[in-house]
Amino acid sequence: MKKAESGSLTKEQVDFYNEEGYLVLPRLLTDEDMAPAKDAMNQKVSMIADELYRAGLIADRLADRPFPLRLAELFRHLTAEDFLKHGRSWRDRLPGYFDLMCNPKILDAVESLIGGELFANPVYNTRPKIPKVAAGAVPWHQDKSYWPDANSNPVITVWIPLVDATEVNGCLHIKPRTHKKRLLKWHQEQMTGTGYTALKDRQLGKTATVSLPVPAGSAILFNDRCLHMSTPNNSNEVRWSVDLRYQPTDQDPMIAHGVGFLARSCRYPDKVAKLADWLEGRAEHVEQPRRDN
Ligand SMILES: O=C(O)CCC(=O)C(=O)O
């Protein structure tokens, strides 16, 4: 059997992350690694296409259109409100997302930063950033503004595009070294009706912005105090991405946000959650009692 590639970081990469607050791992994942998550996304798009069709909003479900185009084309003649009814980002419990969150290369990289007891935080998102929907652009913020009272230690975001992320379709932008800042006072932006937390221009400081266009399957890891944003999608295609989050197991599991899961454990490998645990919303694997009929 082919030995799986390791995602472990070098000392230089760990030092870069600790100093800059982020790290780019170009092409960490292969097409094969991403396939189950893409299948889950396609499944969701088909469900939306069925709903739009039943509501008489579209005449064709566009079932044969390619992954980067189908969702954009389904909404081409509809409004931003029609799109936002389905959510600006999705957190469905579909097996393909669990597969991605457990990808050993992702876990290796995170383990290099915080050790081998890894909890997958309940806040993960599938983001279909479609063209010309203002809510696709995400204002400057710190992720921690979404969980100000939880986790004094940083939660690590692993942001992965499933298509190439470019300056045209709205890649991530980051302000390096801002993770050393305290949590800034944020407000809720009013323009898009999404409730994004946002910072005012005067709070952004003098640190130069780094734009991070990356090919599909790359991972951008960043600290939850690091200032970041993404620009609008000015292409004709969907900028598909996921943002996954991990933390050490001894941190607040943030149950107000949902149920996360034990993703890797050197100490308790038998407790690492399996797909059935995650689908049932169990944080760890516990033997289920046998049901006798
Ligand atoms: O995917 C994006 O455009 C923004 C992602 C983001 O802000 C996040 O993951 O915290």
PDB file of C-alpha atoms and ligand atoms in Angstrom:
ATOM      1  CA  MET A   1       0.000   0.000   0.000  1.00  0.00           C
ATOM      2  CA  LYS A   2       1.231   3.514  -0.797  1.00  0.00           C
ATOM      3  CA  LYS A   3       2.411   5.292   2.360  1.00  0.00           C
ATOM      4  CA  ALA A   4       0.346   8.418   2.987  1.00  0.00           C
ATOM      5  CA  GLU A   5       2.331  11.608   2.695  1.00  0.00           C
ATOM      6  CA  SER A   6       2.967  13.466   5.922  1.00  0.00           C
ATOM      7  CA  GLY A   7       1.754  17.019   6.456  1.00  0.00           C
ATOM      8  CA  SER A   8       4.141  17.620   9.348  1.00  0.00           C
ATOM      9  CA  LEU A   9       5.750  21.034   9.386  1.00  0.00           C
ATOM     10  CA  THR A  10       9.432  21.858   9.426  1.00  0.00           C
ATOM     11  CA  LYS A  11      10.898  23.916  12.257  1.00  0.00           C
ATOM     12  CA  GLU A  12      11.115  26.875   9.845  1.00  0.00           C
ATOM     13  CA  GLN A  13       7.392  26.579   9.082  1.00  0.00           C
ATOM     14  CA  VAL A  14       6.488  26.382  12.776  1.00  0.00           C
ATOM     15  CA  ASP A  15       8.663  29.423  13.481  1.00  0.00           C
ATOM     16  CA  PHE A  16       7.067  31.302  10.593  1.00  0.00           C
ATOM     17  CA  TYR A  17       3.562  30.522  11.887  1.00  0.00           C
ATOM     18  CA  ASN A  18       4.421  31.576  15.418  1.00  0.00           C
ATOM     19  CA  GLU A  19       6.030  34.806  14.256  1.00  0.00           C
ATOM     20  CA  GLU A  20       3.676  35.824  11.439  1.00  0.00           C
ATOM     21  CA  GLY A  21       0.392  34.336  12.727  1.00  0.00           C
ATOM     22  CA  TYR A  22      -0.271  32.408   9.529  1.00  0.00           C
ATOM     23  CA  LEU A  23       1.296  29.852   7.206  1.00  0.00           C
ATOM     24  CA  VAL A  24       0.598  28.815   3.608  1.00  0.00           C
ATOM     25  CA  LEU A  25       0.983  25.144   2.641  1.00  0.00           C
ATOM     26  CA  PRO A  26       0.741  25.093  -1.153  1.00  0.00           C
ATOM     27  CA  ARG A  27      -1.138  22.077  -2.587  1.00  0.00           C
ATOM     28  CA  LEU A  28      -1.288  20.223   0.731  1.00  0.00           C
ATOM     29  CA  LEU A  29      -4.224  18.165  -0.555  1.00  0.00           C
ATOM     30  CA  THR A  30      -4.570  16.173  -3.753  1.00  0.00           C
ATOM     31  CA  ASP A  31      -7.710  15.914  -5.897  1.00  0.00           C
ATOM     32  CA  GLU A  32      -8.249  12.529  -4.264  1.00  0.00           C
ATOM     33  CA  ASP A  33      -8.115  14.079  -0.777  1.00  0.00           C
ATOM     34  CA  MET A  34     -10.693  16.683  -1.773  1.00  0.00           C
ATOM     35  CA  ALA A  35     -13.068  14.378  -3.686  1.00  0.00           C
ATOM     36  CA  PRO A  36     -15.339  13.384  -0.740  1.00  0.00           C
ATOM     37  CA  ALA A  37     -15.829  17.030   0.304  1.00  0.00           C
ATOM     38  CA  LYS A  38     -16.564  17.998  -3.296  1.00  0.00           C
ATOM     39  CA  ASP A  39     -19.134  15.210  -3.468  1.00  0.00           C
ATOM     40  CA  ALA A  40     -20.797  16.620  -0.331  1.00  0.00           C
ATOM     41  CA  MET A  41     -20.853  20.087  -1.880  1.00  0.00           C
ATOM     42  CA  ASN A  42     -22.341  18.682  -5.091  1.00  0.00           C
ATOM     43  CA  GLN A  43     -24.975  16.877  -3.041  1.00  0.00           C
ATOM     44  CA  LYS A  44     -25.957  20.142  -1.336  1.00  0.00           C
ATOM     45  CA  VAL A  45     -26.043  22.000  -4.662  1.00  0.00           C
ATOM     46  CA  SER A  46     -28.383  19.328  -6.069  1.00  0.00           C
ATOM     47  CA  MET A  47     -30.678  19.769  -3.058  1.00  0.00           C
ATOM     48  CA  ILE A  48     -30.750  23.528  -3.661  1.00  0.00           C
ATOM     49  CA  ALA A  49     -31.360  23.014  -7.387  1.00  0.00           C
ATOM     50  CA  ASP A  50     -34.335  20.772  -6.547  1.00  0.00           C
ATOM     51  CA  GLU A  51     -35.761  23.440  -4.211  1.00  0.00           C
ATOM     52  CA  LEU A  52     -35.339  26.213  -6.786  1.00  0.00           C
ATOM     53  CA  TYR A  53     -36.954  24.016  -9.428  1.00  0.00           C
ATOM     54  CA  ARG A  54     -39.910  23.102  -7.207  1.00  0.00           C
ATOM     55  CA  ALA A  55     -40.394  26.789  -6.360  1.00  0.00           C
ATOM     56  CA  GLY A  56     -40.545  27.574 -10.090  1.00  0.00           C
ATOM     57  CA  LEU A  57     -37.465  29.830  -9.895  1.00  0.00           C
ATOM     58  CA  ILE A  58     -35.442  27.856 -12.449  1.00  0.00           C
ATOM     59  CA  ALA A  59     -36.436  25.752 -15.453  1.00  0.00           C
ATOM     60  CA  ASP A  60     -33.276  23.609 -15.513  1.00  0.00           C
ATOM     61  CA  ARG A  61     -31.374  22.047 -12.601  1.00  0.00           C
ATOM     62  CA  LEU A  62     -28.121  22.249 -14.632  1.00  0.00           C
ATOM     63  CA  ALA A  63     -27.123  18.806 -13.361  1.00  0.00           C
ATOM     64  CA  ASP A  64     -24.324  18.413 -15.921  1.00  0.00           C
ATOM     65  CA  ARG A  65     -22.576  21.729 -15.330  1.00  0.00           C
ATOM     66  CA  PRO A  66     -19.069  21.551 -13.810  1.00  0.00           C
ATOM     67  CA  PHE A  67     -18.395  22.007 -10.091  1.00  0.00           C
ATOM     68  CA  PRO A  68     -16.986  25.566 -10.270  1.00  0.00           C
ATOM     69  CA  LEU A  69     -19.923  26.819 -12.382  1.00  0.00           C
ATOM     70  CA  ARG A  70     -23.152  25.054 -11.448  1.00  0.00           C
ATOM     71  CA  LEU A  71     -24.164  26.956  -8.305  1.00  0.00           C
ATOM     72  CA  ALA A  72     -23.217  30.304  -9.890  1.00  0.00           C
ATOM     73  CA  GLU A  73     -25.313  29.515 -12.954  1.00  0.00           C
ATOM     74  CA  LEU A  74     -28.298  28.327 -10.898  1.00  0.00           C
ATOM     75  CA  PHE A  75     -28.476  31.801  -9.309  1.00  0.00           C
ATOM     76  CA  ARG A  76     -27.415  33.800 -12.380  1.00  0.00           C
ATOM     77  CA  HIS A  77     -30.902  35.222 -12.943  1.00  0.00           C
ATOM     78  CA  LEU A  78     -31.962  35.256  -9.291  1.00  0.00           C
ATOM     79  CA  THR A  79     -31.283  37.797  -6.558  1.00  0.00           C
ATOM     80  CA  ALA A  80     -28.721  37.868  -3.748  1.00  0.00           C
ATOM     81  CA  GLU A  81     -31.655  37.375  -1.341  1.00  0.00           C
ATOM     82  CA  ASP A  82     -32.665  34.190  -3.190  1.00  0.00           C
ATOM     83  CA  PHE A  83     -29.125  32.924  -2.645  1.00  0.00           C
ATOM     84  CA  LEU A  84     -28.809  34.000   0.987  1.00  0.00           C
ATOM     85  CA  LYS A  85     -31.959  32.059   1.919  1.00  0.00           C
ATOM     86  CA  HIS A  86     -29.685  29.020   1.633  1.00  0.00           C
ATOM     87  CA  GLY A  87     -27.057  30.581   3.884  1.00  0.00           C
ATOM     88  CA  ARG A  88     -23.815  32.382   3.075  1.00  0.00           C
ATOM     89  CA  SER A  89     -21.921  29.357   4.410  1.00  0.00           C
ATOM     90  CA  TRP A  90     -22.977  25.829   5.272  1.00  0.00           C
ATOM     91  CA  ARG A  91     -22.314  23.512   8.196  1.00  0.00           C
ATOM     92  CA  ASP A  92     -24.117  20.349   7.140  1.00  0.00           C
ATOM     93  CA  ARG A  93     -23.138  16.988   8.630  1.00  0.00           C
ATOM     94  CA  LEU A  94     -22.289  15.261   5.381  1.00  0.00           C
ATOM     95  CA  PRO A  95     -19.723  12.423   5.479  1.00  0.00           C
ATOM     96  CA  GLY A  96     -17.442  14.119   2.942  1.00  0.00           C
ATOM     97  CA  TYR A  97     -16.801  17.021   5.336  1.00  0.00           C
ATOM     98  CA  PHE A  98     -15.889  14.650   8.163  1.00  0.00           C
ATOM     99  CA  ASP A  99     -13.486  12.889   5.816  1.00  0.00           C
ATOM    100  CA  LEU A 100     -11.791  16.213   5.068  1.00  0.00           C
ATOM    101  CA  MET A 101     -11.645  17.307   8.721  1.00  0.00           C
ATOM    102  CA  CYS A 102      -9.899  14.007   9.565  1.00  0.00           C
ATOM    103  CA  ASN A 103      -7.403  14.222   6.703  1.00  0.00           C
ATOM    104  CA  PRO A 104      -4.082  13.081   8.225  1.00  0.00           C
ATOM    105  CA  LYS A 105      -2.072  15.726   6.383  1.00  0.00           C
ATOM    106  CA  ILE A 106      -4.182  18.507   7.890  1.00  0.00           C
ATOM    107  CA  LEU A 107      -3.930  16.921  11.343  1.00  0.00           C
ATOM    108  CA  ASP A 108      -0.151  16.463  10.976  1.00  0.00           C
ATOM    109  CA  ALA A 109       0.256  20.159  10.216  1.00  0.00           C
ATOM    110  CA  VAL A 110      -1.892  21.210  13.175  1.00  0.00           C
ATOM    111  CA  GLU A 111      -0.138  18.681  15.436  1.00  0.00           C
ATOM    112  CA  SER A 112       3.186  20.298  14.554  1.00  0.00           C
ATOM    113  CA  LEU A 113       1.819  23.526  16.047  1.00  0.00           C
ATOM    114  CA  ILE A 114      -0.107  22.385  19.131  1.00  0.00           C
ATOM    115  CA  GLY A 115       0.713  18.737  19.823  1.00  0.00           C
ATOM    116  CA  GLY A 116      -1.031  15.437  19.274  1.00  0.00           C
ATOM    117  CA  GLU A 117      -4.278  15.858  21.266  1.00  0.00           C
ATOM    118  CA  LEU A 118      -6.506  17.516  18.678  1.00  0.00           C
ATOM    119  CA  PHE A 119     -10.118  18.578  18.984  1.00  0.00           C
ATOM    120  CA  ALA A 120     -11.954  19.638  15.832  1.00  0.00           C
ATOM    121  CA  ASN A 121     -13.799  22.794  16.846  1.00  0.00           C
ATOM    122  CA  PRO A 122     -17.543  22.874  16.063  1.00  0.00           C
ATOM    123  CA  VAL A 123     -17.144  26.010  13.937  1.00  0.00           C
ATOM    124  CA  TYR A 124     -16.390  24.848  10.404  1.00  0.00           C
ATOM    125  CA  ASN A 125     -17.843  26.266   7.216  1.00  0.00           C
ATOM    126  CA  THR A 126     -18.263  25.315   3.616  1.00  0.00           C
ATOM    127  CA  ARG A 127     -18.227  28.577   1.677  1.00  0.00           C
ATOM    128  CA  PRO A 128     -19.701  28.848  -1.772  1.00  0.00           C
ATOM    129  CA  LYS A 129     -18.633  32.403  -2.598  1.00  0.00           C
ATOM    130  CA  ILE A 130     -20.707  33.046  -5.684  1.00  0.00           C
ATOM    131  CA  PRO A 131     -20.174  35.943  -8.090  1.00  0.00           C
ATOM    132  CA  LYS A 132     -21.816  39.278  -7.455  1.00  0.00           C
ATOM    133  CA  VAL A 133     -23.301  38.484  -4.055  1.00  0.00           C
ATOM    134  CA  ALA A 134     -21.934  41.187  -1.739  1.00  0.00           C
ATOM    135  CA  ALA A 135     -22.124  38.875   1.279  1.00  0.00           C
ATOM    136  CA  GLY A 136     -19.386  36.715  -0.263  1.00  0.00           C
ATOM    137  CA  ALA A 137     -16.784  39.345   0.592  1.00  0.00           C
ATOM    138  CA  VAL A 138     -15.812  39.046   4.246  1.00  0.00           C
ATOM    139  CA  PRO A 139     -14.799  42.245   6.102  1.00  0.00           C
ATOM    140  CA  TRP A 140     -11.638  42.577   8.191  1.00  0.00           C
ATOM    141  CA  HIS A 141     -12.087  40.662  11.425  1.00  0.00           C
ATOM    142  CA  GLN A 142     -10.443  38.387  13.972  1.00  0.00           C
ATOM    143  CA  ASP A 143     -12.056  34.938  14.190  1.00  0.00           C
ATOM    144  CA  LYS A 144     -11.968  35.211  17.946  1.00  0.00           C
ATOM    145  CA  SER A 145     -14.660  37.902  17.772  1.00  0.00           C
ATOM    146  CA  TYR A 146     -17.071  34.989  17.149  1.00  0.00           C
ATOM    147  CA  TRP A 147     -16.064  33.299  20.439  1.00  0.00           C
ATOM    148  CA  PRO A 148     -14.804  36.166  22.643  1.00  0.00           C
ATOM    149  CA  ASP A 149     -15.370  34.365  25.933  1.00  0.00           C
ATOM    150  CA  ALA A 150     -14.092  30.933  24.949  1.00  0.00           C
ATOM    151  CA  ASN A 151     -10.609  29.554  24.548  1.00  0.00           C
ATOM    152  CA  SER A 152      -7.892  31.760  25.899  1.00  0.00           C
ATOM    153  CA  ASN A 153      -5.505  29.707  23.758  1.00  0.00           C
ATOM    154  CA  PRO A 154      -5.832  30.252  20.035  1.00  0.00           C
ATOM    155  CA  VAL A 155      -8.090  28.165  17.853  1.00  0.00           C
ATOM    156  CA  ILE A 156      -6.300  27.444  14.576  1.00  0.00           C
ATOM    157  CA  THR A 157      -8.222  28.032  11.354  1.00  0.00           C
ATOM    158  CA  VAL A 158      -7.288  25.852   8.387  1.00  0.00           C
ATOM    159  CA  TRP A 159      -8.665  27.536   5.284  1.00  0.00           C
ATOM    160  CA  ILE A 160      -8.675  25.424   2.117  1.00  0.00           C
ATOM    161  CA  PRO A 161      -9.948  26.403  -1.329  1.00  0.00           C
ATOM    162  CA  LEU A 162     -11.415  23.600  -3.445  1.00  0.00           C
ATOM    163  CA  VAL A 163     -10.760  25.627  -6.603  1.00  0.00           C
ATOM    164  CA  ASP A 164      -7.874  28.007  -7.242  1.00  0.00           C
ATOM    165  CA  ALA A 165      -8.381  31.086  -5.036  1.00  0.00           C
ATOM    166  CA  THR A 166      -7.328  34.206  -6.928  1.00  0.00           C
ATOM    167  CA  GLU A 167      -7.513  37.965  -6.575  1.00  0.00           C
ATOM    168  CA  VAL A 168     -10.365  37.870  -9.104  1.00  0.00           C
ATOM    169  CA  ASN A 169     -12.567  35.340  -7.302  1.00  0.00           C
ATOM    170  CA  GLY A 170     -11.812  36.734  -3.818  1.00  0.00           C
ATOM    171  CA  CYS A 171      -8.855  35.090  -2.090  1.00  0.00           C
ATOM    172  CA  LEU A 172      -7.941  35.614   1.561  1.00  0.00           C
ATOM    173  CA  HIS A 173      -5.955  38.650   2.698  1.00  0.00           C
ATOM    174  CA  ILE A 174      -4.095  38.738   5.984  1.00  0.00           C
ATOM    175  CA  LYS A 175      -2.242  41.228   8.150  1.00  0.00           C
ATOM    176  CA  PRO A 176       0.826  39.353   9.397  1.00  0.00           C
ATOM    177  CA  ARG A 177       1.824  39.518  13.057  1.00  0.00           C
ATOM    178  CA  THR A 178      -1.531  40.961  14.146  1.00  0.00           C
ATOM    179  CA  HIS A 179      -2.150  37.769  16.161  1.00  0.00           C
ATOM    180  CA  LYS A 180      -0.072  39.364  18.863  1.00  0.00           C
ATOM    181  CA  LYS A 181      -2.811  41.985  19.299  1.00  0.00           C
ATOM    182  CA  ARG A 182      -5.520  41.755  21.914  1.00  0.00           C
ATOM    183  CA  LEU A 183      -9.049  41.039  20.706  1.00  0.00           C
ATOM    184  CA  LEU A 184     -10.177  44.306  19.111  1.00  0.00           C
ATOM    185  CA  LYS A 185     -13.606  45.834  19.669  1.00  0.00           C
ATOM    186  CA  TRP A 186     -15.693  44.763  16.701  1.00  0.00           C
ATOM    187  CA  HIS A 187     -19.087  45.767  15.329  1.00  0.00           C
ATOM    188  CA  GLN A 188     -21.600  43.861  13.267  1.00  0.00           C
ATOM    189  CA  GLU A 189     -21.517  45.034   9.668  1.00  0.00           C
ATOM    190  CA  GLN A 190     -24.849  46.268   8.295  1.00  0.00           C
ATOM    191  CA  MET A 191     -24.321  46.198   4.531  1.00  0.00           C
ATOM    192  CA  THR A 192     -24.963  42.581   3.651  1.00  0.00           C
ATOM    193  CA  GLY A 193     -27.398  41.484   6.337  1.00  0.00           C
ATOM    194  CA  THR A 194     -25.118  38.566   7.237  1.00  0.00           C
ATOM    195  CA  GLY A 195     -24.073  39.704  10.709  1.00  0.00           C
ATOM    196  CA  TYR A 196     -20.353  39.381   9.965  1.00  0.00           C
ATOM    197  CA  THR A 197     -18.204  40.815  12.729  1.00  0.00           C
ATOM    198  CA  ALA A 198     -16.100  43.651  11.336  1.00  0.00           C
ATOM    199  CA  LEU A 199     -13.435  46.182  12.264  1.00  0.00           C
ATOM    200  CA  LYS A 200     -13.260  49.867  11.358  1.00  0.00           C
ATOM    201  CA  ASP A 201     -10.465  51.063   9.025  1.00  0.00           C
ATOM    202  CA  ARG A 202      -8.858  53.011  11.837  1.00  0.00           C
ATOM    203  CA  GLN A 203      -8.488  49.775  13.864  1.00  0.00           C
ATOM    204  CA  LEU A 204      -6.419  48.033  11.199  1.00  0.00           C
ATOM    205  CA  GLY A 205      -3.122  49.674  12.084  1.00  0.00           C
ATOM    206  CA  LYS A 206      -0.171  50.184   9.768  1.00  0.00           C
ATOM    207  CA  THR A 207       0.721  46.556   9.048  1.00  0.00           C
ATOM    208  CA  ALA A 208       0.823  45.955   5.293  1.00  0.00           C
ATOM    209  CA  THR A 209      -1.806  43.562   3.925  1.00  0.00           C
ATOM    210  CA  VAL A 210      -0.659  40.325   2.301  1.00  0.00           C
ATOM    211  CA  SER A 211      -2.858  38.926  -0.456  1.00  0.00           C
ATOM    212  CA  LEU A 212      -2.857  35.113  -0.515  1.00  0.00           C
ATOM    213  CA  PRO A 213      -3.864  33.678  -3.896  1.00  0.00           C
ATOM    214  CA  VAL A 214      -3.344  29.902  -3.679  1.00  0.00           C
ATOM    215  CA  PRO A 215      -4.037  26.874  -5.871  1.00  0.00           C
ATOM    216  CA  ALA A 216      -6.850  24.430  -5.025  1.00  0.00           C
ATOM    217  CA  GLY A 217      -5.943  22.085  -2.172  1.00  0.00           C
ATOM    218  CA  SER A 218      -3.562  24.525  -0.499  1.00  0.00           C
ATOM    219  CA  ALA A 219      -4.052  25.243   3.176  1.00  0.00           C
ATOM    220  CA  ILE A 220      -3.726  28.585   4.910  1.00  0.00           C
ATOM    221  CA  LEU A 221      -3.395  28.151   8.664  1.00  0.00           C
ATOM    222  CA  PHE A 222      -3.960  31.162  10.876  1.00  0.00           C
ATOM    223  CA  ASN A 223      -4.305  32.167  14.506  1.00  0.00           C
ATOM    224  CA  ASP A 224      -7.747  33.329  15.661  1.00  0.00           C
ATOM    225  CA  ARG A 225      -6.471  36.808  16.524  1.00  0.00           C
ATOM    226  CA  CYS A 226      -4.873  37.369  13.115  1.00  0.00           C
ATOM    227  CA  LEU A 227      -6.696  40.073  11.111  1.00  0.00           C
ATOM    228  CA  HIS A 228      -7.983  38.784   7.790  1.00  0.00           C
ATOM    229  CA  MET A 229     -10.653  39.387   5.160  1.00  0.00           C
ATOM    230  CA  SER A 230     -11.598  38.307   1.661  1.00  0.00           C
ATOM    231  CA  THR A 231     -12.489  40.390  -1.386  1.00  0.00           C
ATOM    232  CA  PRO A 232     -15.592  40.076  -3.651  1.00  0.00           C
ATOM    233  CA  ASN A 233     -15.868  37.390  -6.279  1.00  0.00           C
ATOM    234  CA  ASN A 234     -15.562  39.164  -9.640  1.00  0.00           C
ATOM    235  CA  SER A 235     -15.286  35.969 -11.699  1.00  0.00           C
ATOM    236  CA  ASN A 236     -18.057  33.847 -13.219  1.00  0.00           C
ATOM    237  CA  GLU A 237     -17.251  30.842 -11.050  1.00  0.00           C
ATOM    238  CA  VAL A 238     -17.861  29.846  -7.453  1.00  0.00           C
ATOM    239  CA  ARG A 239     -14.902  30.278  -5.129  1.00  0.00           C
ATOM    240  CA  TRP A 240     -15.451  27.099  -3.132  1.00  0.00           C
ATOM    241  CA  SER A 241     -13.600  26.845   0.171  1.00  0.00           C
ATOM    242  CA  VAL A 242     -13.808  25.391   3.638  1.00  0.00           C
ATOM    243  CA  ASP A 243     -12.604  26.818   6.894  1.00  0.00           C
ATOM    244  CA  LEU A 244     -11.903  24.139   9.499  1.00  0.00           C
ATOM    245  CA  ARG A 245     -10.776  24.767  13.070  1.00  0.00           C
ATOM    246  CA  TYR A 246      -8.702  22.848  15.591  1.00  0.00           C
ATOM    247  CA  GLN A 247      -7.567  23.321  19.167  1.00  0.00           C
ATOM    248  CA  PRO A 248      -5.908  21.275  21.924  1.00  0.00           C
ATOM    249  CA  THR A 249      -8.314  18.923  23.742  1.00  0.00           C
ATOM    250  CA  ASP A 250      -7.885  20.714  27.073  1.00  0.00           C
ATOM    251  CA  GLN A 251      -9.625  23.837  25.768  1.00  0.00           C
ATOM    252  CA  ASP A 252     -13.273  24.910  25.918  1.00  0.00           C
ATOM    253  CA  PRO A 253     -15.164  22.718  23.392  1.00  0.00           C
ATOM    254  CA  MET A 254     -17.465  25.684  22.646  1.00  0.00           C
ATOM    255  CA  ILE A 255     -20.688  23.707  22.797  1.00  0.00           C
ATOM    256  CA  ALA A 256     -22.732  26.883  22.302  1.00  0.00           C
ATOM    257  CA  HIS A 257     -21.498  26.665  18.686  1.00  0.00           C
ATOM    258  CA  GLY A 258     -22.252  22.959  18.175  1.00  0.00           C
ATOM    259  CA  VAL A 259     -20.515  19.663  18.840  1.00  0.00           C
ATOM    260  CA  GLY A 260     -16.913  19.260  17.734  1.00  0.00           C
ATOM    261  CA  PHE A 261     -15.034  15.975  17.889  1.00  0.00           C
ATOM    262  CA  LEU A 262     -11.822  14.280  18.974  1.00  0.00           C
ATOM    263  CA  ALA A 263      -9.880  14.239  15.727  1.00  0.00           C
ATOM    264  CA  ARG A 264      -6.552  12.776  16.878  1.00  0.00           C
ATOM    265  CA  SER A 265      -5.237  11.523  20.185  1.00  0.00           C
ATOM    266  CA  CYS A 266      -1.898   9.957  20.974  1.00  0.00           C
ATOM    267  CA  ARG A 267      -3.114   9.301  24.534  1.00  0.00           C
ATOM    268  CA  TYR A 268      -6.592   7.950  23.791  1.00  0.00           C
ATOM    269  CA  PRO A 269      -6.522   6.700  20.186  1.00  0.00           C
ATOM    270  CA  ASP A 270      -9.582   4.478  20.803  1.00  0.00           C
ATOM    271  CA  LYS A 271     -11.681   7.522  21.598  1.00  0.00           C
ATOM    272  CA  VAL A 272     -11.043   9.313  18.324  1.00  0.00           C
ATOM    273  CA  ALA A 273     -14.482  10.026  16.847  1.00  0.00           C
ATOM    274  CA  LYS A 274     -15.683   7.894  13.964  1.00  0.00           C
ATOM    275  CA  LEU A 275     -18.049   9.010  11.238  1.00  0.00           C
ATOM    276  CA  ALA A 276     -21.072   7.576  13.072  1.00  0.00           C
ATOM    277  CA  ASP A 277     -20.141   9.545  16.217  1.00  0.00           C
ATOM    278  CA  TRP A 278     -19.918  12.772  14.276  1.00  0.00           C
ATOM    279  CA  LEU A 279     -23.170  12.166  12.433  1.00  0.00           C
ATOM    280  CA  GLU A 280     -24.853  11.542  15.796  1.00  0.00           C
ATOM    281  CA  GLY A 281     -23.194  14.598  17.374  1.00  0.00           C
ATOM    282  CA  ARG A 282     -20.980  12.645  19.810  1.00  0.00           C
ATOM    283  CA  ALA A 283     -17.661  14.320  20.529  1.00  0.00           C
ATOM    284  CA  GLU A 284     -15.817  11.032  21.144  1.00  0.00           C
ATOM    285  CA  HIS A 285     -16.142   7.417  20.203  1.00  0.00           C
ATOM    286  CA  VAL A 286     -17.935   5.464  22.882  1.00  0.00           C
ATOM    287  CA  GLU A 287     -18.979   1.851  22.370  1.00  0.00           C
ATOM    288  CA  GLN A 288     -22.697   1.904  21.662  1.00  0.00           C
ATOM    289  CA  PRO A 289     -24.782  -0.579  23.687  1.00  0.00           C
ATOM    290  CA  ARG A 290     -26.021  -3.480  21.552  1.00  0.00           C
ATOM    291  CA  ARG A 291     -29.671  -3.215  20.765  1.00  0.00           C
ATOM    292  CA  ASP A 292     -31.369  -6.625  20.979  1.00  0.00           C
ATOM    293  CA  ASN A 293     -34.681  -6.803  19.219  1.00  0.00           C
TER     294      ASN A 293
HETATM  295  O1  LIG B   1     -13.518  32.312   3.069  1.00  0.00           O
HETATM  296  C1  LIG B   1     -13.533  33.537   3.209  1.00  0.00           C
HETATM  297  O2  LIG B   1     -13.721  34.292   2.266  1.00  0.00           O
HETATM  298  C2  LIG B   1     -13.290  34.145   4.547  1.00  0.00           C
HETATM  299  C3  LIG B   1     -12.913  33.129   5.562  1.00  0.00           C
HETATM  300  C4  LIG B   1     -12.811  33.682   6.919  1.00  0.00           C
HETATM  301  O3  LIG B   1     -12.944  34.839   7.182  1.00  0.00           O
HETATM  302  C5  LIG B   1     -12.543  32.734   7.989  1.00  0.00           C
HETATM  303  O4  LIG B   1     -12.376  31.553   7.735  1.00  0.00           O
HETATM  304  O5  LIG B   1     -12.493  33.192   9.142  1.00  0.00           O
END
